[in-house]
Amino acid sequence: MTATLDATAATPAPPRRRVDWGKWFTRAVIGWLFTPIVFMIAFSFNDIQGRQNVVWEGFTLKWYGRVFDYADLTQALLYTLAIAVLTMLIAGTIGSLLGLALGRHRFRGQGTTNLVMFAAICAPEVVMGAALLSLFLVLGISTGFAAILIAHVMFTVSFVAITVRARVITLDANLEEAARDLGAGAWTTFRLVTLPMLMPAIMAGGLLAFALSIDDYIITSFVAGQVTTFPLWVWGATRIGIPPQVNVMGTLIFAVGVTLAIVNVIVAKRRR
Amino acid sequence: MGDPVTATTEAPATPTAGPKTEAVPAISLSGVTKTFHSGRETITAVGHLDLDIEAGEFFSLLGPSGCGKTTTMRMIAGFEEPTTGVVRLDGDDVTDVAPNHRDVNMVFQSYALFPHLSVAENVAFGLKRKKVKAAEIKRRIDEMLELVELGGHGKRKPSQLSGGQRQRVALARALVNQPRALLLDEPLAALDLKLRQAMQIELKRIQRDIGITFVYVTHDQGEALTMSDRIAVMNGGYVEQLGTPAEIYEHPATRFVAGFIGTSNLLTGTAANPTSDGAEVRLDCGQHVLIGQRLTEGERADLTVRPEKITISTDAPDAGLSRVRGTVTDTVYLGSSTHYTVRLDDGTEIVVYQQNARDLSATDVTTGRGSEVWLSWRPSHSYLLSDSPQGGPHRA
């Protein structure tokens, strides 16, 4: 009798298979996010004969060799990349300084600046695009490359500023004082201490600006004038069938973006 | 006021022209005040400060939070500008000199190590600003890391170090510049008790070895008493008392100091029968005690006596001693000593620490709870307390 009792006590209850809903939910969300990208990448290898790239017809690498076949598509991509890089640099610089000021100092108009920043993020792009177009017309600024660049810097700068501000707020103010205490002037302190500490946020903000600029369609369509960017070209091509070159370019842009993001994470980790 | 040296306000150190002599204090604050504006309010962080810190001294600024000790240190470092007054380093007026041009270095409470730089790069930071040659920098870093017992840790990042090690890197980073004075802002506050005690001894050793003036800010009286040559006890933006640890502990000058440092018994009464070398103080409960300081007849007097100066007994003590009768309300046996709480007729409670020189294992019924006892102490162990110097520049 005792033996039976002991045995019961000693045998652990059979492990119950529990469904980890959190895990499955996470997988589902990731799948949802990545399915379109997987399709885009897959169809860049699609060996199609006609114009329509919607049915799988076999594997080929030939589109990668013929990626620059459409001169106007290549031109559009170059415009887009040029605008995105310039937006990243300009909005990255202005936004970082804005974020630094907002996170570090108290000044008149600080509340208004914050409000305007959030308004720029929240405003529907259609509204912003239309408003910018009429503004450019009133001011006599011709639509085109410069107008697109101005517009892109305008709507991405807030994202950079908010990213950098969040980092500035959590920064230990003693670090800068320590640098001053050890003989560094204001500029040296900024260069050797503040800037390296803010770098992960500045990089993240810059990448965000780059990503927002590279695929913007709505605002760009208002102010582009005669200039055709990559998203505008793709939209225009939908009526006659999107060539696989678009998928190839999309895949390459995605690869570059992922690489930059990974580098950013690794650098941030190594700093810690 | 008695012999305890309070911060002298009169005779601001006359700026002596000519070559510096050894008498010039390493750090001198004269007439320093600091007020902050917060909206419409004006907050006085430092009321009025005259302080001379001698070269090679371990000097502590001790007080509760908000007493102005950190603001005082930050004014010495140059991070705050005094509202009025002059800050001098080795006799040179540095009131308007930026922190990066002041020859003092600070150890921050949060250590403020640069997380993106290695230990060696952190320590080298100050030397590089001074354009010291690379070989010399390397030699001095190695030497300094040896001194703080972190030899071989130069390549690590601060995040790979323990709290105590980071603390020592912060110390090395400041000391390697061979500053005229090292300012330490509660550097041990984040460490656990054991490490803190070890670091106290370590800090004192380093200070003795290199002979640099240390200014140490702390709210921990034990820390200040253990390490300091002199202590300035601060409260509400003013120095309440300035002196050696023993002076401050044994002869507290004000009610605040008596209460803040250690345990003390406060007694209030009226002076009577003054003589050439003392007086009686008639306590409010009707009993009277003796004091070794001059008083005038009828003067109100607050006095303090430390618990370990009091003897507890059942027999009446000598008439030459201060003596009062009371009832034991509480006893705490602590092994090496016993703490008694004795209540006088008017409810005043007096704490007594008695060394357990005798074997108390046979229960000491005579001094158990509820028993009537005599307390006695030498007249010279009663100290008159004065008011805090708040509200304006106080008298010397």
XYZ file of C-alpha atoms in Angstrom:
668
model
C 0.000 0.000 0.000
C 2.719 2.348 1.064
C 4.709 1.339 -1.949
C 1.862 2.283 -4.272
C 1.472 5.598 -2.534
C 5.192 6.300 -2.857
C 5.127 5.354 -6.500
C 2.273 7.739 -7.165
C 4.080 10.494 -5.375
C 7.339 9.859 -7.168
C 5.938 9.696 -10.707
C 5.612 13.194 -12.044
C 2.338 14.059 -13.707
C 2.605 13.384 -17.465
C 3.815 16.589 -19.111
C 0.835 18.330 -20.619
C 1.230 19.563 -24.159
C 0.379 23.225 -23.911
C -0.163 25.259 -27.027
C 1.949 28.361 -26.803
C -0.452 30.798 -28.426
C 1.980 33.679 -28.068
C 4.531 31.846 -30.174
C 2.024 31.019 -32.915
C 0.675 34.552 -32.931
C 4.201 35.904 -33.370
C 4.820 33.482 -36.227
C 1.553 34.481 -37.874
C 2.406 38.189 -37.704
C 5.902 37.634 -39.074
C 4.418 35.504 -41.881
C 1.897 38.212 -42.667
C 4.648 40.819 -42.857
C 6.985 38.767 -45.003
C 4.707 36.961 -47.450
C 4.531 39.890 -49.928
C 8.294 40.301 -49.757
C 8.814 36.595 -50.384
C 6.526 36.861 -53.426
C 8.414 39.870 -54.710
C 11.726 38.060 -54.386
C 10.393 34.816 -55.871
C 8.944 36.562 -58.921
C 12.250 38.280 -59.614
C 13.387 34.763 -60.617
C 10.287 34.017 -62.712
C 11.072 32.898 -66.276
C 8.157 34.626 -67.995
C 7.664 34.912 -71.735
C 5.019 37.657 -72.073
C 4.505 40.931 -70.228
C 2.499 39.633 -67.266
C 4.567 38.546 -64.262
C 1.753 36.941 -62.249
C 1.996 33.192 -62.946
C 5.029 31.105 -62.011
C 6.633 29.860 -65.245
C 10.024 28.573 -64.082
C 13.276 29.657 -62.448
C 15.771 31.959 -64.124
C 18.498 34.418 -63.201
C 18.286 36.260 -66.509
C 16.411 39.296 -65.137
C 19.322 40.034 -62.866
C 21.538 40.273 -65.944
C 19.004 42.409 -67.784
C 18.055 44.601 -64.820
C 18.957 47.836 -66.600
C 17.169 47.006 -69.875
C 14.585 49.767 -69.475
C 16.507 53.050 -69.566
C 13.604 55.062 -68.102
C 13.216 52.572 -65.224
C 16.931 52.807 -64.477
C 16.691 56.589 -64.590
C 13.739 56.488 -62.177
C 15.669 54.271 -59.786
C 18.653 56.634 -59.894
C 16.409 59.606 -59.117
C 14.846 57.723 -56.234
C 18.190 56.636 -54.810
C 19.659 60.137 -55.157
C 16.665 61.675 -53.428
C 16.668 59.023 -50.693
C 20.380 59.442 -49.957
C 20.151 63.244 -49.919
C 17.016 63.051 -47.751
C 18.824 60.746 -45.348
C 21.773 63.140 -45.067
C 19.799 66.395 -44.847
C 16.911 65.163 -42.697
C 19.407 63.134 -40.646
C 21.451 66.235 -39.852
C 18.567 68.636 -39.240
C 16.520 66.023 -37.390
C 19.434 65.050 -35.139
C 20.091 68.663 -34.183
C 16.365 69.163 -33.599
C 16.184 66.020 -31.461
C 19.248 67.125 -29.480
C 17.747 70.561 -28.818
C 14.347 69.152 -27.866
C 15.782 66.489 -25.596
C 18.432 68.585 -23.914
C 17.235 72.165 -23.575
C 14.218 74.117 -22.402
C 13.388 76.979 -24.718
C 10.570 79.176 -25.921
C 8.538 77.502 -28.606
C 9.554 74.010 -27.511
C 5.948 72.890 -27.111
C 5.034 74.301 -30.514
C 7.996 72.548 -32.118
C 6.911 69.240 -30.634
C 3.368 69.814 -31.821
C 4.428 70.698 -35.359
C 6.621 67.612 -35.463
C 3.786 65.317 -34.492
C 1.455 67.109 -36.876
C 3.896 66.443 -39.716
C 3.842 62.740 -38.840
C 0.087 62.506 -38.374
C -1.024 64.586 -41.368
C -2.410 62.431 -44.204
C 0.031 62.370 -47.107
C -2.646 63.335 -49.595
C -3.278 66.516 -47.647
C 0.422 67.232 -47.296
C 1.092 66.555 -50.970
C -1.713 68.806 -52.160
C -0.685 71.525 -49.716
C 2.945 71.352 -50.828
C 1.969 71.539 -54.486
C -0.071 74.703 -53.978
C 2.686 76.162 -51.787
C 5.306 75.495 -54.467
C 3.050 77.040 -57.096
C 2.498 80.146 -54.969
C 6.198 80.511 -54.226
C 7.117 79.879 -57.836
C 9.229 76.812 -57.016
C 9.093 74.551 -60.038
C 8.125 70.946 -59.430
C 10.783 68.321 -60.030
C 13.871 66.971 -58.341
C 14.429 69.846 -55.882
C 10.742 70.010 -54.980
C 10.670 66.266 -54.262
C 13.784 66.587 -52.122
C 12.336 69.507 -50.127
C 9.110 67.576 -49.585
C 10.886 64.388 -48.510
C 13.149 66.192 -46.052
C 10.085 67.943 -44.648
C 8.098 64.811 -43.897
C 10.995 62.637 -42.702
C 12.752 65.135 -40.452
C 10.236 64.602 -37.636
C 10.921 60.869 -37.556
C 14.638 61.469 -37.147
C 14.076 64.143 -34.498
C 11.805 61.908 -32.423
C 14.204 58.959 -32.624
C 17.190 61.082 -31.572
C 15.252 62.937 -28.877
C 14.309 59.647 -27.215
C 17.993 58.753 -27.016
C 19.050 62.190 -25.756
C 16.554 62.037 -22.902
C 17.990 58.762 -21.618
C 21.579 59.983 -21.926
C 23.447 60.522 -18.648
C 24.139 64.275 -18.520
C 27.096 63.506 -16.278
C 28.907 61.995 -19.269
C 29.265 65.391 -20.909
C 30.202 66.981 -17.598
C 32.831 64.298 -17.104
C 34.287 65.143 -20.513
C 34.350 68.862 -19.655
C 35.894 68.030 -16.313
C 38.659 66.080 -18.060
C 39.594 69.101 -20.148
C 37.456 68.763 -23.274
C 35.932 71.922 -24.717
C 32.333 72.100 -25.895
C 33.069 70.920 -29.436
C 35.457 68.140 -28.372
C 32.874 66.935 -25.858
C 30.252 66.820 -28.596
C 32.561 65.057 -31.035
C 34.047 62.498 -28.631
C 31.189 61.829 -26.240
C 27.771 63.135 -27.287
C 27.934 62.191 -30.964
C 29.189 58.609 -30.443
C 26.520 58.085 -27.790
C 23.802 59.350 -30.138
C 25.130 57.516 -33.189
C 22.825 54.471 -32.981
C 19.782 56.749 -32.825
C 21.087 58.995 -35.611
C 21.735 55.941 -37.803
C 18.302 54.528 -37.044
C 16.688 57.888 -37.784
C 18.666 58.258 -41.005
C 17.696 54.764 -42.187
C 14.092 55.550 -41.374
C 14.294 58.708 -43.488
C 15.941 56.732 -46.304
C 13.261 54.046 -46.192
C 10.410 56.561 -46.051
C 11.847 58.524 -48.964
C 12.650 55.614 -51.243
C 9.098 54.287 -51.463
C 7.072 57.459 -51.142
C 4.418 57.638 -53.810
C 1.657 59.987 -52.670
C 3.538 63.188 -51.818
C 6.010 62.606 -54.637
C 3.227 62.262 -57.198
C 2.021 65.792 -56.360
C 5.367 67.561 -56.618
C 7.293 65.401 -59.118
C 6.413 67.383 -62.241
C 8.315 65.810 -65.153
C 10.525 63.685 -62.926
C 9.601 60.011 -62.645
C 10.810 58.197 -59.541
C 10.889 54.444 -59.057
C 7.504 54.184 -57.275
C 5.910 56.486 -59.866
C 7.322 54.377 -62.720
C 6.083 51.134 -61.127
C 2.595 52.557 -60.646
C 2.568 53.751 -64.233
C 3.648 50.295 -65.438
C 0.844 48.437 -63.660
C -1.542 49.184 -66.533
C 0.668 47.443 -69.082
C 2.253 44.832 -66.806
C 5.151 45.195 -64.390
C 8.379 43.792 -65.827
C 10.457 41.422 -63.620
C 13.184 44.111 -63.494
C 10.995 45.887 -60.916
C 11.054 42.779 -58.737
C 14.812 42.547 -59.158
C 15.317 46.164 -58.137
C 12.904 45.740 -55.232
C 14.800 42.662 -54.105
C 18.133 44.457 -54.318
C 16.818 47.504 -52.411
C 15.384 45.179 -49.778
C 18.712 43.343 -49.500
C 20.590 46.602 -49.022
C 18.074 47.766 -46.391
C 18.293 44.503 -44.472
C 22.081 44.619 -44.598
C 22.155 48.183 -43.258
C 19.720 47.277 -40.478
C 21.820 44.273 -39.477
C 25.001 46.381 -39.489
C 23.258 48.958 -37.295
C 22.204 46.308 -34.783
C 25.689 44.778 -34.691
C 27.376 48.156 -34.241
C 24.919 49.121 -31.499
C 25.532 45.810 -29.748
C 29.292 46.124 -29.974
C 29.177 49.586 -28.413
C 27.313 48.362 -25.376
C 30.094 80.040 20.837
C 32.664 77.575 22.112
C 35.851 76.260 20.698
C 34.433 74.256 17.793
C 35.603 76.028 14.713
C 32.622 77.085 12.683
C 33.128 78.348 9.180
C 34.603 81.759 9.685
C 32.722 84.465 7.908
C 34.639 87.547 8.870
C 38.082 88.231 7.509
C 37.701 86.951 3.959
C 41.076 85.606 2.964
C 42.854 88.731 1.851
C 44.293 88.032 -1.574
C 47.968 88.155 -0.874
C 50.050 89.396 -3.736
C 53.398 87.924 -4.564
C 54.607 84.332 -4.653
C 52.384 81.645 -3.247
C 53.300 80.417 0.157
C 52.385 77.104 1.719
C 49.717 78.850 3.740
C 47.576 79.381 0.635
C 44.668 76.941 0.849
C 44.238 74.478 -2.025
C 40.623 75.473 -2.372
C 39.099 78.602 -0.972
C 35.485 79.727 -1.128
C 34.726 83.191 0.134
C 31.287 84.715 0.442
C 29.915 82.106 -1.934
C 26.158 81.911 -2.419
C 24.131 80.091 -5.023
C 20.474 80.637 -5.815
C 18.422 78.906 -8.460
C 15.288 80.152 -10.099
C 12.458 77.725 -10.530
C 9.559 79.551 -12.119
C 8.784 82.469 -9.826
C 10.460 80.822 -6.856
C 14.026 81.486 -5.847
C 15.718 78.541 -4.214
C 18.800 79.101 -2.114
C 21.071 76.104 -2.526
C 24.054 77.628 -0.755
C 23.377 80.442 1.703
C 26.741 81.823 2.600
C 29.942 79.899 2.500
C 33.474 80.682 3.602
C 35.633 77.638 3.422
C 39.353 77.042 3.232
C 40.491 73.550 2.305
C 44.170 72.918 2.940
C 46.486 71.235 0.454
C 46.716 67.477 0.952
C 43.673 67.380 3.160
C 40.875 64.809 3.051
C 37.957 67.165 3.436
C 34.324 66.040 3.605
C 31.150 67.967 2.955
C 28.586 66.098 5.020
C 24.878 66.693 5.175
C 21.415 65.459 4.256
C 20.184 65.665 0.666
C 19.422 69.220 -0.373
C 21.889 70.716 2.112
C 23.964 72.318 -0.652
C 26.957 69.990 -0.484
C 26.735 68.836 -4.095
C 26.133 72.394 -5.325
C 29.219 73.479 -3.396
C 31.272 70.756 -5.050
C 29.903 71.630 -8.476
C 30.927 75.248 -7.928
C 34.458 74.086 -7.158
C 34.449 71.921 -10.304
C 33.051 74.791 -12.351
C 29.725 73.241 -13.354
C 27.830 75.884 -11.395
C 28.673 79.529 -11.230
C 28.329 81.108 -7.781
C 25.645 83.806 -7.593
C 28.035 85.826 -5.449
C 31.472 85.187 -4.029
C 34.848 83.959 -5.188
C 36.280 80.478 -5.731
C 40.070 80.173 -5.565
C 42.340 77.268 -6.380
C 45.812 77.633 -4.875
C 45.070 81.327 -4.514
C 44.063 81.858 -8.171
C 40.583 83.250 -8.720
C 38.819 80.645 -10.910
C 35.249 81.867 -10.385
C 34.765 82.513 -14.116
C 36.982 79.703 -15.395
C 35.239 76.930 -17.355
C 35.440 73.389 -15.922
C 37.711 72.220 -18.736
C 40.277 74.844 -17.773
C 40.213 74.095 -14.037
C 42.875 71.894 -12.612
C 40.498 69.787 -10.542
C 38.889 66.482 -11.443
C 35.700 64.915 -10.314
C 34.475 61.402 -9.602
C 30.768 61.288 -10.312
C 28.209 59.399 -8.288
C 27.092 57.579 -11.449
C 30.810 57.195 -12.376
C 29.960 58.663 -15.813
C 32.358 56.343 -17.592
C 32.215 56.714 -21.368
C 30.470 53.472 -22.372
C 31.778 53.532 -25.947
C 35.414 53.694 -24.821
C 37.539 51.000 -23.213
C 38.865 51.317 -19.680
C 42.259 52.483 -20.956
C 40.647 55.004 -23.340
C 38.516 56.311 -20.493
C 41.577 56.830 -18.319
C 43.513 58.361 -21.234
C 40.757 60.890 -22.001
C 42.100 63.701 -19.829
C 45.748 63.159 -20.789
C 44.890 63.245 -24.504
C 43.176 66.610 -24.029
C 46.408 67.871 -22.494
C 48.340 66.567 -25.528
C 50.517 64.286 -23.441
C 52.752 62.060 -25.605
C 51.367 58.608 -26.433
C 54.177 56.694 -24.711
C 53.785 58.811 -21.583
C 50.003 58.283 -21.641
C 50.466 54.523 -21.855
C 52.941 54.531 -18.976
C 50.687 56.608 -16.743
C 47.561 54.576 -17.551
C 49.339 51.352 -16.651
C 50.664 52.894 -13.464
C 47.258 54.245 -12.484
C 45.401 51.014 -13.272
C 47.951 49.213 -11.074
C 47.277 51.701 -8.284
C 43.541 50.993 -8.357
C 44.213 47.270 -8.777
C 42.824 47.021 -12.289
C 46.049 46.094 -14.073
C 45.255 44.104 -17.251
C 41.678 45.381 -17.475
C 42.558 48.207 -19.890
C 40.952 46.660 -22.960
C 37.595 45.949 -21.332
C 34.513 48.067 -21.800
C 32.924 49.629 -18.698
C 29.869 47.389 -19.186
C 32.076 44.343 -18.609
C 33.130 45.516 -15.146
C 31.506 45.155 -11.747
C 30.274 48.176 -9.802
C 33.366 48.310 -7.633
C 35.659 48.072 -10.651
C 33.814 50.874 -12.462
C 34.185 52.970 -9.357
C 37.935 52.444 -9.462
C 38.116 53.245 -13.173
C 36.331 56.536 -12.429
C 38.875 57.204 -9.714
C 41.800 56.344 -11.998
C 40.398 58.487 -14.822
C 40.376 61.504 -12.511
C 43.626 60.838 -10.628
C 45.746 60.156 -13.707
C 45.593 63.884 -14.528
C 47.327 64.689 -11.236
C 44.805 67.416 -10.405
C 45.282 70.011 -7.677
C 42.239 68.542 -6.003
C 40.031 65.521 -6.513
C 36.313 66.029 -6.022
C 34.276 62.955 -5.128
C 30.485 63.113 -5.246
C 29.125 60.256 -3.111
C 31.360 57.850 -5.030
C 30.547 54.849 -2.864
C 26.774 55.300 -2.677
C 26.029 52.658 -5.313
C 28.196 49.952 -3.752
C 27.082 47.341 -1.252
C 28.107 47.678 2.378
C 31.110 45.356 2.353
C 32.596 46.828 -0.812
C 31.902 50.320 0.495
C 33.881 49.671 3.651
C 36.757 48.181 1.673
C 36.740 51.171 -0.688
C 36.760 53.626 2.231
C 40.061 52.192 3.417
C 41.283 52.028 -0.194
C 40.420 55.680 -0.874
C 42.153 56.813 2.270
C 45.249 54.777 1.316
C 45.359 56.251 -2.185
C 44.900 59.750 -0.810
C 47.790 59.265 1.622
C 50.005 57.715 -1.072
C 49.599 60.458 -3.658
C 48.962 63.357 -1.299
C 46.313 65.105 -3.431
C 43.608 67.180 -1.756
C 40.353 65.205 -1.653
C 36.981 66.900 -1.325
C 34.421 64.267 -0.513
C 30.677 64.806 -0.623
C 28.575 62.368 1.363
C 25.402 62.046 3.407
C 26.876 59.081 5.278
C 28.275 60.262 8.600
C 30.154 56.986 9.129
C 31.980 57.440 5.829
C 32.876 61.041 6.686
C 34.084 60.203 10.193
C 36.168 57.250 8.963
C 38.061 58.975 6.177
C 38.192 62.710 6.732
C 40.840 64.965 8.156
C 38.185 67.643 8.501
C 34.446 67.708 7.947
C 32.075 70.553 7.162
C 28.592 69.584 8.295
C 26.114 71.347 6.025
C 22.418 71.949 6.433
C 20.031 74.138 4.488
C 22.807 75.782 2.493
C 24.991 76.704 5.466
C 27.927 75.132 7.263
C 26.713 74.165 10.712
C 30.085 73.077 11.991
C 33.576 72.620 10.683
C 36.187 70.535 12.408
C 37.956 67.217 12.752
C 35.796 64.099 13.039
C 36.505 63.949 16.778
C 35.629 67.614 17.325
C 32.379 67.225 15.456
C 31.417 64.046 17.219
C 32.550 65.017 20.686
C 31.591 68.700 20.654
C 28.586 69.140 18.378
C 27.993 72.868 18.043
C 24.384 73.005 16.980
C 21.198 71.072 17.550
C 21.372 69.890 13.948
C 24.902 68.507 14.224
C 24.110 66.769 17.524
C 21.114 65.105 15.904
C 22.713 64.302 12.545
C 26.002 62.813 13.752
C 25.572 59.738 15.883
C 23.018 59.503 18.666
C 22.739 62.260 21.209
C 20.537 63.135 24.121
C 19.050 66.611 24.098
C 18.228 68.295 27.400
C 16.651 71.699 27.862
C 16.745 73.869 30.963
C 17.608 77.170 32.622
C 21.034 78.170 33.911
C 21.484 78.645 37.656
C 24.337 79.271 40.134
C 26.969 80.215 37.547
C 30.553 79.904 38.726
C 33.867 80.737 37.099
C 34.174 77.334 35.440
C 30.603 76.277 34.815
C 27.013 76.355 35.884
C 24.040 74.275 36.825
C 21.278 73.769 34.325
C 17.895 73.237 35.941
C 16.051 70.883 33.637
C 12.368 71.287 32.917
C 11.676 68.138 34.946
C 13.061 69.796 38.076
C 16.364 67.941 38.274
C 19.609 69.715 37.524
C 22.815 68.835 35.753
C 26.266 70.419 35.671
C 27.990 71.912 32.694
C 31.596 72.956 32.192
C 30.773 76.021 30.100
C 30.009 79.577 31.232
C 26.373 80.632 31.389
C 24.538 83.594 32.883
C 21.836 83.174 35.510
C 18.434 82.448 34.032
C 19.667 81.838 30.488
C 17.846 79.136 28.502
C 20.205 76.357 27.583
C 20.019 73.376 25.230
C 22.642 70.808 25.930
C 23.652 67.449 24.588
C 25.419 64.444 25.981
C 26.534 61.385 24.024
C 25.049 58.041 25.168
C 28.436 56.408 25.767
C 29.537 59.161 28.176
C 26.761 58.315 30.622
C 27.155 55.823 33.449
C 24.101 53.977 34.675
C 23.986 52.897 38.334
C 21.622 52.049 41.157
C 23.691 53.844 43.817
C 23.802 57.626 43.988
C 26.879 58.888 42.081
C 29.379 61.540 43.300
C 27.997 65.023 43.789
C 30.661 66.427 41.436
C 28.991 64.753 38.469
C 25.928 65.604 36.445
C 23.318 63.221 37.756
C 19.669 62.567 37.116
C 17.207 59.914 38.238
C 14.891 58.062 35.909
C 13.142 54.827 35.082
C 14.473 52.281 32.610
C 11.901 51.828 29.843
C 13.865 49.661 27.470
C 17.093 47.664 27.348
C 18.725 46.169 24.282
C 21.532 43.688 24.833
C 24.053 43.886 21.967
C 26.807 41.599 23.217
C 29.661 44.037 23.637
C 27.358 46.706 25.000
C 23.853 47.259 26.271
C 21.629 50.153 25.211
C 19.274 51.514 27.847
C 16.453 53.979 27.400
C 15.760 55.892 30.594
C 12.754 58.176 31.061
C 12.856 61.215 33.339
C 9.781 62.465 35.240
C 8.765 64.883 32.473
C 8.963 62.208 29.793
C 12.403 63.150 28.415
C 14.111 59.979 27.247
C 17.848 59.513 27.592
C 19.741 56.805 25.712
C 22.719 55.237 27.452
C 25.318 52.908 25.934
C 27.040 50.834 28.557
C 30.044 48.648 27.761
C 29.441 45.156 29.086
C 32.691 44.982 31.006
C 31.098 42.756 33.608
C 29.456 39.408 33.008
C 25.759 40.164 32.622
C 24.645 36.570 32.105
C 23.289 36.519 35.640
C 20.315 38.713 34.794
C 20.887 42.230 35.965
C 17.539 42.759 37.644
C 18.521 46.081 39.138
C 18.741 47.738 35.742
C 15.941 45.831 34.015
C 12.821 47.500 32.702
C 10.934 49.539 35.281
C 13.826 49.881 37.707
C 14.825 53.252 39.123
C 18.373 54.231 38.183
C 20.864 57.056 38.430
C 22.518 58.449 35.337
C 25.738 60.377 35.708
C 28.370 62.006 33.511
C 31.197 64.466 33.830
C 30.213 68.156 33.566
C 32.643 68.496 30.654
C 30.607 65.962 28.664
C 27.576 68.261 28.570
C 27.739 70.489 25.507
C 25.767 73.618 24.898
C 24.080 73.723 21.527
C 23.421 76.827 19.509
C 20.865 77.484 16.807
C 21.582 76.626 13.229
C 23.224 79.441 11.314
C 20.369 79.592 8.821
C 18.771 82.852 7.825
C 21.875 84.870 7.247
C 25.610 84.970 7.597
C 26.311 83.622 11.035
C 28.698 84.911 13.608
C 32.082 83.378 14.167
